[in-house]
GROMACS .gro file of C-alpha atoms in nm:
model
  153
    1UNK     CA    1   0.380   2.132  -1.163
    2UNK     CA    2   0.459   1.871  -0.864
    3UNK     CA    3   0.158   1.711  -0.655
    4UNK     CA    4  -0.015   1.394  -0.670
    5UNK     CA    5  -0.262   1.129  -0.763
    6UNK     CA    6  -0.530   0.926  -0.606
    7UNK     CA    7  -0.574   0.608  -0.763
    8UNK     CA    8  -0.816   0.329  -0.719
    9UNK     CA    9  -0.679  -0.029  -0.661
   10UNK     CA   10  -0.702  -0.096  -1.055
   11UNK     CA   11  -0.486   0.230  -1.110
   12UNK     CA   12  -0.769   0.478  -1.267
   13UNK     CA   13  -0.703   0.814  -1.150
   14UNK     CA   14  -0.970   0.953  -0.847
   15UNK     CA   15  -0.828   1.302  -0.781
   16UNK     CA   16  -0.491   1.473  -0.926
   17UNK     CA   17  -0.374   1.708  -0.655
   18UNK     CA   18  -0.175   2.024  -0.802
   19UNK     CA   19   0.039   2.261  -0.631
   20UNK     CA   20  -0.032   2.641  -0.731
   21UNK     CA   21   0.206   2.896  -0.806
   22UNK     CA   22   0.050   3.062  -0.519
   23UNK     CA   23   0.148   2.773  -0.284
   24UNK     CA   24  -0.228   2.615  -0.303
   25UNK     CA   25  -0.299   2.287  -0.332
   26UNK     CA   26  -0.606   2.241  -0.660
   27UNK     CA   27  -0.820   1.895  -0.635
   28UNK     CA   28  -0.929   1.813  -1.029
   29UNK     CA   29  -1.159   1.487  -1.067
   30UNK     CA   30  -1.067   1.240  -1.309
   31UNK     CA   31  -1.152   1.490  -1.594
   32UNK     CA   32  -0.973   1.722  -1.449
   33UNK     CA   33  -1.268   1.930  -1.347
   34UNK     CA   34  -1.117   2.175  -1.030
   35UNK     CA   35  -1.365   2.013  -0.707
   36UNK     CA   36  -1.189   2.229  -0.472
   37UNK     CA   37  -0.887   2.328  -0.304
   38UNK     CA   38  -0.636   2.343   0.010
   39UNK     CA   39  -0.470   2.610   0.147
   40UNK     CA   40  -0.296   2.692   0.483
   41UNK     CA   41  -0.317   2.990   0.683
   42UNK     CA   42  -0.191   3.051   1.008
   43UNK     CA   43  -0.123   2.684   1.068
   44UNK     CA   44  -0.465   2.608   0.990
   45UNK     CA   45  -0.543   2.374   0.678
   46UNK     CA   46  -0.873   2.508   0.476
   47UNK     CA   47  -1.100   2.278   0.258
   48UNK     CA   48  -1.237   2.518   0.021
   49UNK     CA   49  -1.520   2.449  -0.269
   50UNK     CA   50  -1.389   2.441  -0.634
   51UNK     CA   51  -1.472   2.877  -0.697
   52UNK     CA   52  -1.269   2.944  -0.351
   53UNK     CA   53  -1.543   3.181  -0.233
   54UNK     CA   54  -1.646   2.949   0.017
   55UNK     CA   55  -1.430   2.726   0.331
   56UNK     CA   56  -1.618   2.418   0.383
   57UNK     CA   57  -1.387   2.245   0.613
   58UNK     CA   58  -1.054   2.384   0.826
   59UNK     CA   59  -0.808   2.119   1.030
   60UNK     CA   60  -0.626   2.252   1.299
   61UNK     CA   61  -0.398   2.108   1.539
   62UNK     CA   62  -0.441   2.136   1.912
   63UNK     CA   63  -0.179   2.192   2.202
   64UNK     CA   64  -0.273   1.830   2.363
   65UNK     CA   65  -0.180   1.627   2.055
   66UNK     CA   66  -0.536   1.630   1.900
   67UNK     CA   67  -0.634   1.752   1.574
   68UNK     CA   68  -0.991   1.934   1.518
   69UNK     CA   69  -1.184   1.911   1.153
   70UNK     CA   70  -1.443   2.195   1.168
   71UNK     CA   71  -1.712   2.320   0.929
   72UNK     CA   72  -1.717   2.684   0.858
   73UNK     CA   73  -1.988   2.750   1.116
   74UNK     CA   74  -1.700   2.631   1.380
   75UNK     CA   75  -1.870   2.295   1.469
   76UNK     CA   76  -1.678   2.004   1.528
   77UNK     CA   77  -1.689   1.709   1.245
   78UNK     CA   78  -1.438   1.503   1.369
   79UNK     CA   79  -1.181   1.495   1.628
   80UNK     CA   80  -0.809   1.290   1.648
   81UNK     CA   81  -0.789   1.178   1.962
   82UNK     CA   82  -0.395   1.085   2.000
   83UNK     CA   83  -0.325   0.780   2.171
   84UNK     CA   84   0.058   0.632   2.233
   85UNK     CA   85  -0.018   0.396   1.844
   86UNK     CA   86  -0.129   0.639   1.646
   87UNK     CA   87  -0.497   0.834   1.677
   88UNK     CA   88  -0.832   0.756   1.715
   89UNK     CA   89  -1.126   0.912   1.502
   90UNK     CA   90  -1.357   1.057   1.657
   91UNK     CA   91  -1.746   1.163   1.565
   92UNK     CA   92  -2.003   1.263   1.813
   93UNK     CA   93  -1.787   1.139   2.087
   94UNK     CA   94  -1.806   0.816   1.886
   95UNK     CA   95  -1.485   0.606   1.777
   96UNK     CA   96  -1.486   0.564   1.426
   97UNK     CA   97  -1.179   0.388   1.299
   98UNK     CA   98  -0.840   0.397   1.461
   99UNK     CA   99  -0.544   0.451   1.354
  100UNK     CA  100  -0.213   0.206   1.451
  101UNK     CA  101   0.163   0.371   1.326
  102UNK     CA  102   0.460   0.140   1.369
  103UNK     CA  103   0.832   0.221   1.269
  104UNK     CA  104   0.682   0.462   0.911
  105UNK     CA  105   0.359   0.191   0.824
  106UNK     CA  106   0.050   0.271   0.922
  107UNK     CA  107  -0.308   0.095   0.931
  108UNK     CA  108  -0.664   0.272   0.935
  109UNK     CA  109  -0.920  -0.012   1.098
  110UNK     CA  110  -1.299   0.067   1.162
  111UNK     CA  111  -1.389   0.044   1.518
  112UNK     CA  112  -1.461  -0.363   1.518
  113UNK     CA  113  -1.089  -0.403   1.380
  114UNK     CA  114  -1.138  -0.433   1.027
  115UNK     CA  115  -0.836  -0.315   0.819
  116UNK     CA  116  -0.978  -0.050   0.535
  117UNK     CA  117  -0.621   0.152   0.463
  118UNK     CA  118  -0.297  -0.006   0.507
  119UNK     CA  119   0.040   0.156   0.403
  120UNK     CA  120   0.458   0.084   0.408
  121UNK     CA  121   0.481   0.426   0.309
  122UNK     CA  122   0.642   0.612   0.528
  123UNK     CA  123   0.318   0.867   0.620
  124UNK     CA  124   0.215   1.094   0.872
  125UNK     CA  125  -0.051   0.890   1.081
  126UNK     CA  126  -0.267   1.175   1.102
  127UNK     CA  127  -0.249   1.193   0.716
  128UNK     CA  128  -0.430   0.843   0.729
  129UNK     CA  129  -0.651   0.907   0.976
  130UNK     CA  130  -0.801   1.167   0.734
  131UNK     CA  131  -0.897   0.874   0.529
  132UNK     CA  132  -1.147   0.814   0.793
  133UNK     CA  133  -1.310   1.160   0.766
  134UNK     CA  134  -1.650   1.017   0.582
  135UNK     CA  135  -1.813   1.325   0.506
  136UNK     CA  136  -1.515   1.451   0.294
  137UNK     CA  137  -1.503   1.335  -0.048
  138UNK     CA  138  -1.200   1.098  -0.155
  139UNK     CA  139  -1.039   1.379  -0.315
  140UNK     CA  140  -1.076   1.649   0.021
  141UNK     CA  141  -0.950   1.323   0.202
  142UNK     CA  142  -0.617   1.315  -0.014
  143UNK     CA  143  -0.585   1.680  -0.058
  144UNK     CA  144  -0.614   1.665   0.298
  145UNK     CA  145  -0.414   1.375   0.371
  146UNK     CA  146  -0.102   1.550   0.099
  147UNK     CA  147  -0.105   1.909   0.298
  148UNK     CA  148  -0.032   1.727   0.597
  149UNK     CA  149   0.231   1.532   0.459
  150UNK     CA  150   0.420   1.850   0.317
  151UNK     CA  151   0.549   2.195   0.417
  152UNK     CA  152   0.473   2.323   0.075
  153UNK     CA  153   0.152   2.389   0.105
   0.00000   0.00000   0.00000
């Protein structure tokens, strides 16, 4: 099976990310315990809980550039505000970390310019705004973050 890992900086796996025969994308913990899962339909990615009976989160791109991450209820969690560098992430109305893309590397800061994510890699720079998306957990975040990044999903 092809996918991914999230590691921490010392190597020890966070979240394996497996693609599903039937084009899903399974998050497993480091014990390989399934914590959820992301799927696409319609253009729309869906965060769903670990039984699939249940879409926590959906991300969805809008016509202006922006990208939306809802809750099932339809509210608004966070917003991607593009900008001409990259995006900015958006809570409440409130900047939360931006994100700067230059030539394939990209940087995630917090809003008083501290670097927390910084890549060579070449990577969508919506993929690491994601990594800003707090209420996710770091495995929705790279689940997240991987969808984005590929058309097989």
């Amino acid at each position: 099976s092809s996918g991914g890992k999230l590691l921490d900086p010392s190597g020890k796996v966070i979240a394996n990310l497996i693609l599903e025969s039937d084009g899903s994308l399974k998050l497993t913990d480091a014990m390989n315990n399934t914590v959820g899962y992301v799927t696409r339909n319609d253009g729309t990615l869906r965060v769903e809980g670990p039984k699939r009976t249940k879409i926590l989160f959906s991300y969805s791109n809008e016509a202006n550039g922006d990208a939306l991450l809802t809750r099932n209820n339809g509210s608004t969690v966070y917003r991607l505000r593009a900008t001409d560098a990259g995006y900015i992430v958006e809570s409440d109305k409130s900047a939360l970390y931006t994100v700067l893309a230059n030539k394939g590397r990209g940087q995630l800061q917090t809003s008083n310019g501290e670097t927390v994510m910084m890549t060579d890699s070449e990577i969508l720079p919506a993929a690491i705004a994601i990594f800003g998306f707090e209420k996710l957990t770091q495995a929705q975040q790279a689940g997240l973050a991987y969808a984005l990044s590929t058309e097989a999903i």
